[in-house]
Tab-separated table of N, CA and C in Angstrom:
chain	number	residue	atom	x	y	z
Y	1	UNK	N	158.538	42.631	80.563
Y	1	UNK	CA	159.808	42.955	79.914
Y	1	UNK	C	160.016	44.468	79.950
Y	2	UNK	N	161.100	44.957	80.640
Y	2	UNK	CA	161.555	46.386	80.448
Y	2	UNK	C	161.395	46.963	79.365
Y	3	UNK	N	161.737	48.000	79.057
Y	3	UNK	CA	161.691	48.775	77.543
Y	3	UNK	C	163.761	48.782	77.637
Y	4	UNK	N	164.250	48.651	76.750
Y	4	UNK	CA	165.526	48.787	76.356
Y	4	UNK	C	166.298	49.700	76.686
Y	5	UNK	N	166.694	50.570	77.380
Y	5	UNK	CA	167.612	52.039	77.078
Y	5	UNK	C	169.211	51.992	76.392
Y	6	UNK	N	169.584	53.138	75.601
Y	6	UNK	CA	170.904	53.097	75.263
Y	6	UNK	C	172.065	52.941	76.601
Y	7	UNK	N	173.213	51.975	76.336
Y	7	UNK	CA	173.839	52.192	77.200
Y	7	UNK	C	174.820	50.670	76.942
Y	8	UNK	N	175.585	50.305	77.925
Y	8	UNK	CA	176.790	49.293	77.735
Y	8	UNK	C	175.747	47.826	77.214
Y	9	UNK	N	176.562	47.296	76.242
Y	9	UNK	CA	175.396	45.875	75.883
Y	9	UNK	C	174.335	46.189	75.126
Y	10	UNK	N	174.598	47.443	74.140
Y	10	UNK	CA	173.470	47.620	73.414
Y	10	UNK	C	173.730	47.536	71.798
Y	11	UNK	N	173.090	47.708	71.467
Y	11	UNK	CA	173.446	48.087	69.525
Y	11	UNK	C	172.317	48.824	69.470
Y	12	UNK	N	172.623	50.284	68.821
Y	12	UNK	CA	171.681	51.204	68.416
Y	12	UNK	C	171.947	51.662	66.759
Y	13	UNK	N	170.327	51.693	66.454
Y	13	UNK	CA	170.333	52.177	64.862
Y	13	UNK	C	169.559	53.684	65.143
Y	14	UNK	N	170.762	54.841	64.527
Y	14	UNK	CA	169.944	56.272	65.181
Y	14	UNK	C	170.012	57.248	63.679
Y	15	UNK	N	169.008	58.078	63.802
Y	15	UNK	CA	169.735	58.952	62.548
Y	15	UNK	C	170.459	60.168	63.776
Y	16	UNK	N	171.272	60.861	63.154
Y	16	UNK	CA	171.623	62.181	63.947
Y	16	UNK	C	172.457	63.420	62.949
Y	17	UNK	N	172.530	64.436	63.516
Y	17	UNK	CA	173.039	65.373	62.683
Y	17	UNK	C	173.818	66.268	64.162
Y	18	UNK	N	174.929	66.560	63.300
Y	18	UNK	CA	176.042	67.799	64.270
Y	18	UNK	C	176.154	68.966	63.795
Y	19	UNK	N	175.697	70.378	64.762
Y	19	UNK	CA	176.046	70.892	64.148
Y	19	UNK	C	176.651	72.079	65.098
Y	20	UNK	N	177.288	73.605	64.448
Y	20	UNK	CA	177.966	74.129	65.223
Y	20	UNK	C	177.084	75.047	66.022
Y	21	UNK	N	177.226	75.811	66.874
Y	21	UNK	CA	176.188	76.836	67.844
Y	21	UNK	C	176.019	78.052	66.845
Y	22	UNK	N	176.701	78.424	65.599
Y	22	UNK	CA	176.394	79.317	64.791
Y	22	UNK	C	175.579	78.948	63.508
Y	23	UNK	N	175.256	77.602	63.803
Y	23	UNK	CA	174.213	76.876	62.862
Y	23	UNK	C	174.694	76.499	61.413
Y	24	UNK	N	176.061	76.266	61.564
Y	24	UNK	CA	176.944	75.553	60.369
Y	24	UNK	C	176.398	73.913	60.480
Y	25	UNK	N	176.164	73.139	59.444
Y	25	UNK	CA	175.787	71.532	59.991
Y	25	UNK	C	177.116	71.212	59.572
Y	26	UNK	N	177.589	70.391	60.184
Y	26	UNK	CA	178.650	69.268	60.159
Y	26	UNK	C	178.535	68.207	59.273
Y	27	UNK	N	177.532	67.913	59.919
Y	27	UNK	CA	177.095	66.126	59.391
Y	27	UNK	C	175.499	65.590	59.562
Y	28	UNK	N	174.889	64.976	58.959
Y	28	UNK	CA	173.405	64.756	59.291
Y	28	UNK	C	173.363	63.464	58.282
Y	29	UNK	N	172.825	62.699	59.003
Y	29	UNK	CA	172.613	61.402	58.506
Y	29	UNK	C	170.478	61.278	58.214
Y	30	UNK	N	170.147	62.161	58.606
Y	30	UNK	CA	168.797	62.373	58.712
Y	30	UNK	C	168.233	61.898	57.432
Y	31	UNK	N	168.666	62.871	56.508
Y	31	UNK	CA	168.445	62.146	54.095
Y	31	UNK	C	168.996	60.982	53.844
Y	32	UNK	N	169.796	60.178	54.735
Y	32	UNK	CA	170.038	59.147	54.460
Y	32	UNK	C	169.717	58.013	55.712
Y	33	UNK	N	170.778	56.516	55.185
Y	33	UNK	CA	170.131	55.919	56.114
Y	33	UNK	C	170.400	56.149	57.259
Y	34	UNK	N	169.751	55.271	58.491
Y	34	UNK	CA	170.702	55.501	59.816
Y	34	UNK	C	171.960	54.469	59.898
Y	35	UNK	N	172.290	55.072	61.150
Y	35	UNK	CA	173.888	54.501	61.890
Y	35	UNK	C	173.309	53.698	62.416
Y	36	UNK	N	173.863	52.639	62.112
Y	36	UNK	CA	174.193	51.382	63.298
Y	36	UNK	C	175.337	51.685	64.183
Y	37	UNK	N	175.716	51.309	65.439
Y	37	UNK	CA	177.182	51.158	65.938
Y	37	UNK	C	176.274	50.117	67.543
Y	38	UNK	N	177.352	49.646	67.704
Y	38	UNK	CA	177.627	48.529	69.180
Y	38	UNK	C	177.829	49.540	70.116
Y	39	UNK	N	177.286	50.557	71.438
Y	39	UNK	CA	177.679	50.944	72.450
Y	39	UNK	C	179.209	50.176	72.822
Y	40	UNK	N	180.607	50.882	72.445
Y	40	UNK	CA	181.965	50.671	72.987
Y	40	UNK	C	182.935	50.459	72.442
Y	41	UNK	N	182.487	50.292	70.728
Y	41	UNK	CA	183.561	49.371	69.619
Y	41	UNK	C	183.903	51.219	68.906
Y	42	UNK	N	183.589	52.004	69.496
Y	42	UNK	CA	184.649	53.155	69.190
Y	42	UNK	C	184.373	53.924	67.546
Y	43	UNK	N	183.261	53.388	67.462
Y	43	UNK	CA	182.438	54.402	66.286
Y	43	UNK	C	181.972	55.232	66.481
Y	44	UNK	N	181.798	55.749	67.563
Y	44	UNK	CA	181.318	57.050	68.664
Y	44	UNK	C	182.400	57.656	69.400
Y	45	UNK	N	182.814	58.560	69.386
Y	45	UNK	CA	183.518	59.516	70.406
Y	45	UNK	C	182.855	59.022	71.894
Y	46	UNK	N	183.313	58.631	73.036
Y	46	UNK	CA	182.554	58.427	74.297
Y	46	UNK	C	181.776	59.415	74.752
Y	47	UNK	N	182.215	60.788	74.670
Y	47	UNK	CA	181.017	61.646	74.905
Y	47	UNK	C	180.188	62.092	74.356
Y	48	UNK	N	180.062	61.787	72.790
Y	48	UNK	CA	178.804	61.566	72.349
Y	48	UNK	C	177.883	60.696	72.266
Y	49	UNK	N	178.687	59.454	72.905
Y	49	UNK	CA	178.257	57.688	73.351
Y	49	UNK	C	177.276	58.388	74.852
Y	50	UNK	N	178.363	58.863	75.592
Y	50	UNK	CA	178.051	58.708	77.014
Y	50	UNK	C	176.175	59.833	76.816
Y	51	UNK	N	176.784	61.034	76.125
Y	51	UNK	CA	175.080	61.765	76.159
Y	51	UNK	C	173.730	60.876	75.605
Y	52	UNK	N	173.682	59.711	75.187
Y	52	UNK	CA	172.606	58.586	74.871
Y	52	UNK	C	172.114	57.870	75.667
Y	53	UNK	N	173.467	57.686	76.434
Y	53	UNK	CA	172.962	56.891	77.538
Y	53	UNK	C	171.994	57.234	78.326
Y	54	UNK	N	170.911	56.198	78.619
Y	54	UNK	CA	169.269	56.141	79.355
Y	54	UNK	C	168.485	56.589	77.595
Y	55	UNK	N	168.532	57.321	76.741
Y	55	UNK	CA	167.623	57.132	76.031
Y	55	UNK	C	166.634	55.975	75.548
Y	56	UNK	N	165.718	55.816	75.313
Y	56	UNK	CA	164.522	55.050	74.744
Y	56	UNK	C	164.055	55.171	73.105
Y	57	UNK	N	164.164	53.670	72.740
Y	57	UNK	CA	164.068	53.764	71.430
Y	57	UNK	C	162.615	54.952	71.044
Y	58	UNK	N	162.482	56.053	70.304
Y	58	UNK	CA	161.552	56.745	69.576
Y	58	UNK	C	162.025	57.831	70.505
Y	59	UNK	N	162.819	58.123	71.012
Y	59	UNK	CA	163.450	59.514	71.401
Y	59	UNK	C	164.068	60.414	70.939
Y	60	UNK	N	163.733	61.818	70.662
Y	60	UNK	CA	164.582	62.989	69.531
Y	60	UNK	C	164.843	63.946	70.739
Y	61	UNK	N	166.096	63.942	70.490
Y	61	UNK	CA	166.781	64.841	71.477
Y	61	UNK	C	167.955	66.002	70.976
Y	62	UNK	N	168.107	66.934	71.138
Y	62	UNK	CA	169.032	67.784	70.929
Y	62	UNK	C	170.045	68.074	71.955
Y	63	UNK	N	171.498	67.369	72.140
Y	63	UNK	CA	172.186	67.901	73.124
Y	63	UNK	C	173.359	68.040	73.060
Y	64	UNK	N	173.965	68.947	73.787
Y	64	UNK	CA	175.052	69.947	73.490
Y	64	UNK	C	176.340	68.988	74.130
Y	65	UNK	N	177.224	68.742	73.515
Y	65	UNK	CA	178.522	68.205	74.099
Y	65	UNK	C	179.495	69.475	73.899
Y	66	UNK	N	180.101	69.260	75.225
Y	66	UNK	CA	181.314	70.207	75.028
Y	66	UNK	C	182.317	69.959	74.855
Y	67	UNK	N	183.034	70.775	74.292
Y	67	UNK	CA	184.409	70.142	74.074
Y	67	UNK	C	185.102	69.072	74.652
Y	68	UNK	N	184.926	69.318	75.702
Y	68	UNK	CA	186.152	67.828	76.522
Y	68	UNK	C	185.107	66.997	76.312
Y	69	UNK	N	184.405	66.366	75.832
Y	69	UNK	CA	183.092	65.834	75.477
Y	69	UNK	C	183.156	65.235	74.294
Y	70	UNK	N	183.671	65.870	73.457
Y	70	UNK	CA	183.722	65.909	71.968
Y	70	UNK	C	185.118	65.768	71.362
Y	71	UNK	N	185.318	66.958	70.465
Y	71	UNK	CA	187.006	67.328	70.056
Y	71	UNK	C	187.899	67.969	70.358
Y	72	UNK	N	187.676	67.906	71.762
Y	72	UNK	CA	188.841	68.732	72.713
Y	72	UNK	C	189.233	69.326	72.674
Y	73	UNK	N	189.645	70.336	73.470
Y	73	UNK	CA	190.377	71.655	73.768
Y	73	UNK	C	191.552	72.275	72.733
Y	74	UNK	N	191.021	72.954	72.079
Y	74	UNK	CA	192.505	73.397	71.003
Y	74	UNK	C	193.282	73.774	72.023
Y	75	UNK	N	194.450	73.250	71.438
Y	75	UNK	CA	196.304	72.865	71.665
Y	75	UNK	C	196.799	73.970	71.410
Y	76	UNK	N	197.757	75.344	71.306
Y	76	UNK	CA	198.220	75.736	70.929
Y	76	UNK	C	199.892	75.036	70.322
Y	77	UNK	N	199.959	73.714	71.066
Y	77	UNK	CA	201.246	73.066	70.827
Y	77	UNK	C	201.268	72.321	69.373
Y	78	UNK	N	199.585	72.262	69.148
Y	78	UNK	CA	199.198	71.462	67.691
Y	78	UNK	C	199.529	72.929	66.262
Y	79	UNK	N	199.821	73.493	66.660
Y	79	UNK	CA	200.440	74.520	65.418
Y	79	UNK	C	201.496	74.573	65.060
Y	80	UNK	N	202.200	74.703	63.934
Y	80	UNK	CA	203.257	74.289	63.736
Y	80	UNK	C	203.890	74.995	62.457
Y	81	UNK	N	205.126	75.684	62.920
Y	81	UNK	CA	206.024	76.552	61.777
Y	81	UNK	C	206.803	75.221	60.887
Y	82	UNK	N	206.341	75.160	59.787
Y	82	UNK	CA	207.320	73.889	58.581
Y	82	UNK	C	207.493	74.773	57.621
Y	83	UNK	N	209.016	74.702	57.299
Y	83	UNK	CA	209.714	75.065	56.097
Y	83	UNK	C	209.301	75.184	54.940
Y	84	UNK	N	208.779	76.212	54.429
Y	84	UNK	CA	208.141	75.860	52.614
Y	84	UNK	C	209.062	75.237	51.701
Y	85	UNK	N	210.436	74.646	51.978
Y	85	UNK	CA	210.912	73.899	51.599
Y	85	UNK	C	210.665	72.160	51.292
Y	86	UNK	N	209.884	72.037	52.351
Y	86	UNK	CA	209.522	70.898	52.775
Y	86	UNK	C	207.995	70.760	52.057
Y	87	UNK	N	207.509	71.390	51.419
Y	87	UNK	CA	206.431	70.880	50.334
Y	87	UNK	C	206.797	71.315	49.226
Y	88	UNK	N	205.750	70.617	48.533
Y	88	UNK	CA	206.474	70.460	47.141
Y	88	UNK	C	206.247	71.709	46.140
Y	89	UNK	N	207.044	72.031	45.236
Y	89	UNK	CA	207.271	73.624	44.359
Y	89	UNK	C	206.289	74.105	43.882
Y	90	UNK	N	205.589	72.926	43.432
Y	90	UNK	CA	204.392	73.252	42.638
Y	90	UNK	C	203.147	72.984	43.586
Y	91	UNK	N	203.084	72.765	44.727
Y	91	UNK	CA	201.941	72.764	45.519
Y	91	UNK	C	201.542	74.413	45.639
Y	92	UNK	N	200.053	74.569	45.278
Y	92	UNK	CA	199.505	75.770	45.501
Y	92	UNK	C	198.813	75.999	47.153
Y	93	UNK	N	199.635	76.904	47.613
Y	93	UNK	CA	198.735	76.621	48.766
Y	93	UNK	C	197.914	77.672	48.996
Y	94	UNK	N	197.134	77.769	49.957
Y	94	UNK	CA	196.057	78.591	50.352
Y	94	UNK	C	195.496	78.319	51.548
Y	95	UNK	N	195.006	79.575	52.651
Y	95	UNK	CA	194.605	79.291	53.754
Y	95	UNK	C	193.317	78.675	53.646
Y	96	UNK	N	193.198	77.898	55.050
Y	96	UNK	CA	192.249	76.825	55.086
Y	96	UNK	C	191.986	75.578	54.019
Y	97	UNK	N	193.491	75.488	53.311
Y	97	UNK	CA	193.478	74.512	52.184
Y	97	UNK	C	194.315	73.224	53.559
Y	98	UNK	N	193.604	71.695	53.291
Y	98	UNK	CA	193.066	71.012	54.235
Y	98	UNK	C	195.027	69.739	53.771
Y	99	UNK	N	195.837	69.811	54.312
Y	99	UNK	CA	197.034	69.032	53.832
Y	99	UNK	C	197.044	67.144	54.753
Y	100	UNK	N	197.272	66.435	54.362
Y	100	UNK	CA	197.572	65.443	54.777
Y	100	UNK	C	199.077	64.735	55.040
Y	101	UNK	N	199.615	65.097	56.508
Y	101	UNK	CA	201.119	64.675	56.557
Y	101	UNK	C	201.024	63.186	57.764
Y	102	UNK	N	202.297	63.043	57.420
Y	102	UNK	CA	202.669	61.751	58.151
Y	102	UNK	C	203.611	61.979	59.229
Y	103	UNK	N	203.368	61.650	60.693
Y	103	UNK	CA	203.957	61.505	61.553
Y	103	UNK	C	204.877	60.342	61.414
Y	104	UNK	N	205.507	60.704	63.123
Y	104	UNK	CA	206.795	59.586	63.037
Y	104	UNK	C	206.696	58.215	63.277
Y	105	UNK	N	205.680	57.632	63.216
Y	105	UNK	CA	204.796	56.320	62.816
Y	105	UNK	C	203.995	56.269	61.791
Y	106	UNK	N	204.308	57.027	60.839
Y	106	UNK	CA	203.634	57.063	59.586
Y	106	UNK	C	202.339	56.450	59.347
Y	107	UNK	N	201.728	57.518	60.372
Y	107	UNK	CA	199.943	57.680	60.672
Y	107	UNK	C	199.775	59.172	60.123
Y	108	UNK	N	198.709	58.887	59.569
Y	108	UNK	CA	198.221	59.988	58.013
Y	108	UNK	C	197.961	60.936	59.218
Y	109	UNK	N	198.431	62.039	59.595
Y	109	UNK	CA	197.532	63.355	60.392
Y	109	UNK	C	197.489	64.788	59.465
Y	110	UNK	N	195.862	64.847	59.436
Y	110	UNK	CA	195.507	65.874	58.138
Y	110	UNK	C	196.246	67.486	59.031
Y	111	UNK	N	195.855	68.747	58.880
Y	111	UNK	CA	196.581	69.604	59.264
Y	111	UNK	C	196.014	70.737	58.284
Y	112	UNK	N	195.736	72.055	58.282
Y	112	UNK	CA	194.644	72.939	57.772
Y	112	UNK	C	196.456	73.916	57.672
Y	113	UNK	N	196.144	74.793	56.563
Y	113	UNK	CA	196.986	75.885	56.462
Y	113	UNK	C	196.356	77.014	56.929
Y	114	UNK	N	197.281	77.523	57.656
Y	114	UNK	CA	196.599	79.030	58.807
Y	114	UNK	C	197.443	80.260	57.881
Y	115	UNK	N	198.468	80.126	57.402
Y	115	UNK	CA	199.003	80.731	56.762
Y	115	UNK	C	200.610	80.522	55.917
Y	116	UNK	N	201.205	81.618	55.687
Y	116	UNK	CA	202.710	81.088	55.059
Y	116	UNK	C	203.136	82.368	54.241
Y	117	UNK	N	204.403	81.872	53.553
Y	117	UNK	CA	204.875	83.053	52.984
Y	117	UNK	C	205.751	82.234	52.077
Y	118	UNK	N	207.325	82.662	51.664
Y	118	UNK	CA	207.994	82.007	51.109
Y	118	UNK	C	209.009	81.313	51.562
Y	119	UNK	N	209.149	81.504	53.375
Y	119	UNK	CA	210.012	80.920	53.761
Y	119	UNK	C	209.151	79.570	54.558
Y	120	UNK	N	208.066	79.968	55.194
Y	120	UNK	CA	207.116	79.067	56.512
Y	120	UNK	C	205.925	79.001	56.371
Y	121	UNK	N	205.463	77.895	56.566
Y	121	UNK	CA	203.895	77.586	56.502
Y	121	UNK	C	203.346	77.063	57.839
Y	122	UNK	N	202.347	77.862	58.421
Y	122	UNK	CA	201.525	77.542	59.930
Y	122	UNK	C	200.755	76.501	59.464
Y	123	UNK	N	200.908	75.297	59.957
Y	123	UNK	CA	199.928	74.405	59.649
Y	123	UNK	C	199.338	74.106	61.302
Y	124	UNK	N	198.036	74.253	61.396
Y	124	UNK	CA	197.369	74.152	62.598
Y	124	UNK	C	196.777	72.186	62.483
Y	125	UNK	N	197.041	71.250	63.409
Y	125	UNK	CA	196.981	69.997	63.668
Y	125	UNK	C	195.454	70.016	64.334
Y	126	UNK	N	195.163	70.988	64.717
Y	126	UNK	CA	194.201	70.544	66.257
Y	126	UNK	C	193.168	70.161	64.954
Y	127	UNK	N	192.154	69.026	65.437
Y	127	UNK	CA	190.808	68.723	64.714
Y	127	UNK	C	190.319	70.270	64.800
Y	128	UNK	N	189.209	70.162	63.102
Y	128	UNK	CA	188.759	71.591	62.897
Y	128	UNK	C	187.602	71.568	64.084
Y	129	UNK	N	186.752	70.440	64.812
Y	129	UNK	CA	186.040	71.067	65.676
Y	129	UNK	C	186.379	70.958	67.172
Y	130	UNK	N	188.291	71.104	67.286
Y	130	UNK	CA	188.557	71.209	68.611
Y	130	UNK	C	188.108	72.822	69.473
Y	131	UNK	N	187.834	72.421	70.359
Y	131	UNK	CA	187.671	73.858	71.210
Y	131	UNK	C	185.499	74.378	71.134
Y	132	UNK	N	185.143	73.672	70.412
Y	132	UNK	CA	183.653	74.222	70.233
Y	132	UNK	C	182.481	73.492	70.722
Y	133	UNK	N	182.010	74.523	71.144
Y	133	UNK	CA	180.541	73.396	71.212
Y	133	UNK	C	179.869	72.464	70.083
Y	134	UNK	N	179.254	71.357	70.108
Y	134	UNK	CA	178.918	70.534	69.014
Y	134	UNK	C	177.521	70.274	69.623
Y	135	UNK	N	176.435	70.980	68.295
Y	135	UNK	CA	174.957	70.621	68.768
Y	135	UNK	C	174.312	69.256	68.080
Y	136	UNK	N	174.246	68.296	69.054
Y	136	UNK	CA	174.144	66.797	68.689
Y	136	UNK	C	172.634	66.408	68.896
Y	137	UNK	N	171.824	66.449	67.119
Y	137	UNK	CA	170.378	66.205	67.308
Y	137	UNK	C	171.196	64.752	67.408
Y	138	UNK	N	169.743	64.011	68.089
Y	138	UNK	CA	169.737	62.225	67.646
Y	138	UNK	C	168.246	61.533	67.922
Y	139	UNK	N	167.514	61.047	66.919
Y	139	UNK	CA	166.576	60.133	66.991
Y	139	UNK	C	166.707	58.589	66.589
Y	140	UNK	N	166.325	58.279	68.380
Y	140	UNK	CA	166.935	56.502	68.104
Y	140	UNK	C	165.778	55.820	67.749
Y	141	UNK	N	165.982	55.341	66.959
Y	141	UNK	CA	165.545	54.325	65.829
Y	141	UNK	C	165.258	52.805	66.413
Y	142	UNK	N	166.254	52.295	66.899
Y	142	UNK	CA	166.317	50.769	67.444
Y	142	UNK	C	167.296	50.950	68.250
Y	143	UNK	N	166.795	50.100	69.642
Y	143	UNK	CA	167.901	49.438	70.330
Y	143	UNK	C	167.628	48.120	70.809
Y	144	UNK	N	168.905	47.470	70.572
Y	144	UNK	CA	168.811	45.805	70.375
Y	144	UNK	C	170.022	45.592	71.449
Y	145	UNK	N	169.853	44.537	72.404
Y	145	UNK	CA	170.772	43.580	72.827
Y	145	UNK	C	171.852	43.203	72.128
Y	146	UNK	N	173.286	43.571	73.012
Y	146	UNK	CA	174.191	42.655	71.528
Y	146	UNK	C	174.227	41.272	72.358
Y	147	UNK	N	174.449	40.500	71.213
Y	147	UNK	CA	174.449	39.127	71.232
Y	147	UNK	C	175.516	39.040	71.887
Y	148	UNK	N	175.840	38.241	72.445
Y	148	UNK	CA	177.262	37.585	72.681
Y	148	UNK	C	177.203	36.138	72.544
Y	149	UNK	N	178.351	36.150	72.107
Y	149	UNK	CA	179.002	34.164	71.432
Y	149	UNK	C	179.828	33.752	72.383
């Protein structure tokens, strides 16, 4: 019997942690439990799916996804001049204070304040880790066959 590797037809249980190249952590699942996810059902970004692929269960790896990899290339088209009219009087705002608006399918898209005044507020759209490198520890834990019915 082969040994298992990550890849299409798998289910992996991993711990992992993200973090930035200036050594900010993101996220680390390491103090807690691990992730389960199905290789394809989209609980993974694909290029942080695709850098697993060939690993072997008891493997700790550190590897770098790049942006087009990850959270893609900041947009300059994702910034956006809105009317300080258009929020509300008593909203306090402040840069890097994190807003939640609704597009024209009234899908929640969050949006960071870059700045403002009394007439306009820059609200920047792009995800906060578009444009950066993302340092992706991961130690896989289990990999299992998915079943199919």
């Amino acid at each position: 019997m082969r040994e298992l590797a990550v890849g299409p037809g798998t289910k992996i249980t991993l711990h992992f942690a993200l973090q930035l190249d200036n050594g900010d952590m993101v996220d680390s699942n390491f103090e807690r439990d691990p992730a389960t996810f199905t290789v394809g059902d989209g609980n993974l970004l694909p290029g942080f799916e695709k850098a697993l692929f060939g690993m072997l269960e008891g493997e700790h790896k550190t590897l770098v996804i790049k942006p087009e990899d990850g959270f893609g290339q900041r947009n300059p088209n994702n910034i956006q001049e809105i009317a300080r009219s258009q929020f509300a009087p008593d909203l306090e705002l402040s840069e890097g204070l994190m807003l939640s608006f609704a597009d024209a399918q009234k899908t929640e898209l969050p949006g960071v304040v870059q700045s403002f005044d009394e007439e306009v507020v820059i609200v920047d759209f792009n995800h906060p880790l578009a444009g950066r490198d993302i340092l992706f520890e991961v130690a896989i834990l289990k990999i299992e066959p998915v079943q199919v019915h």
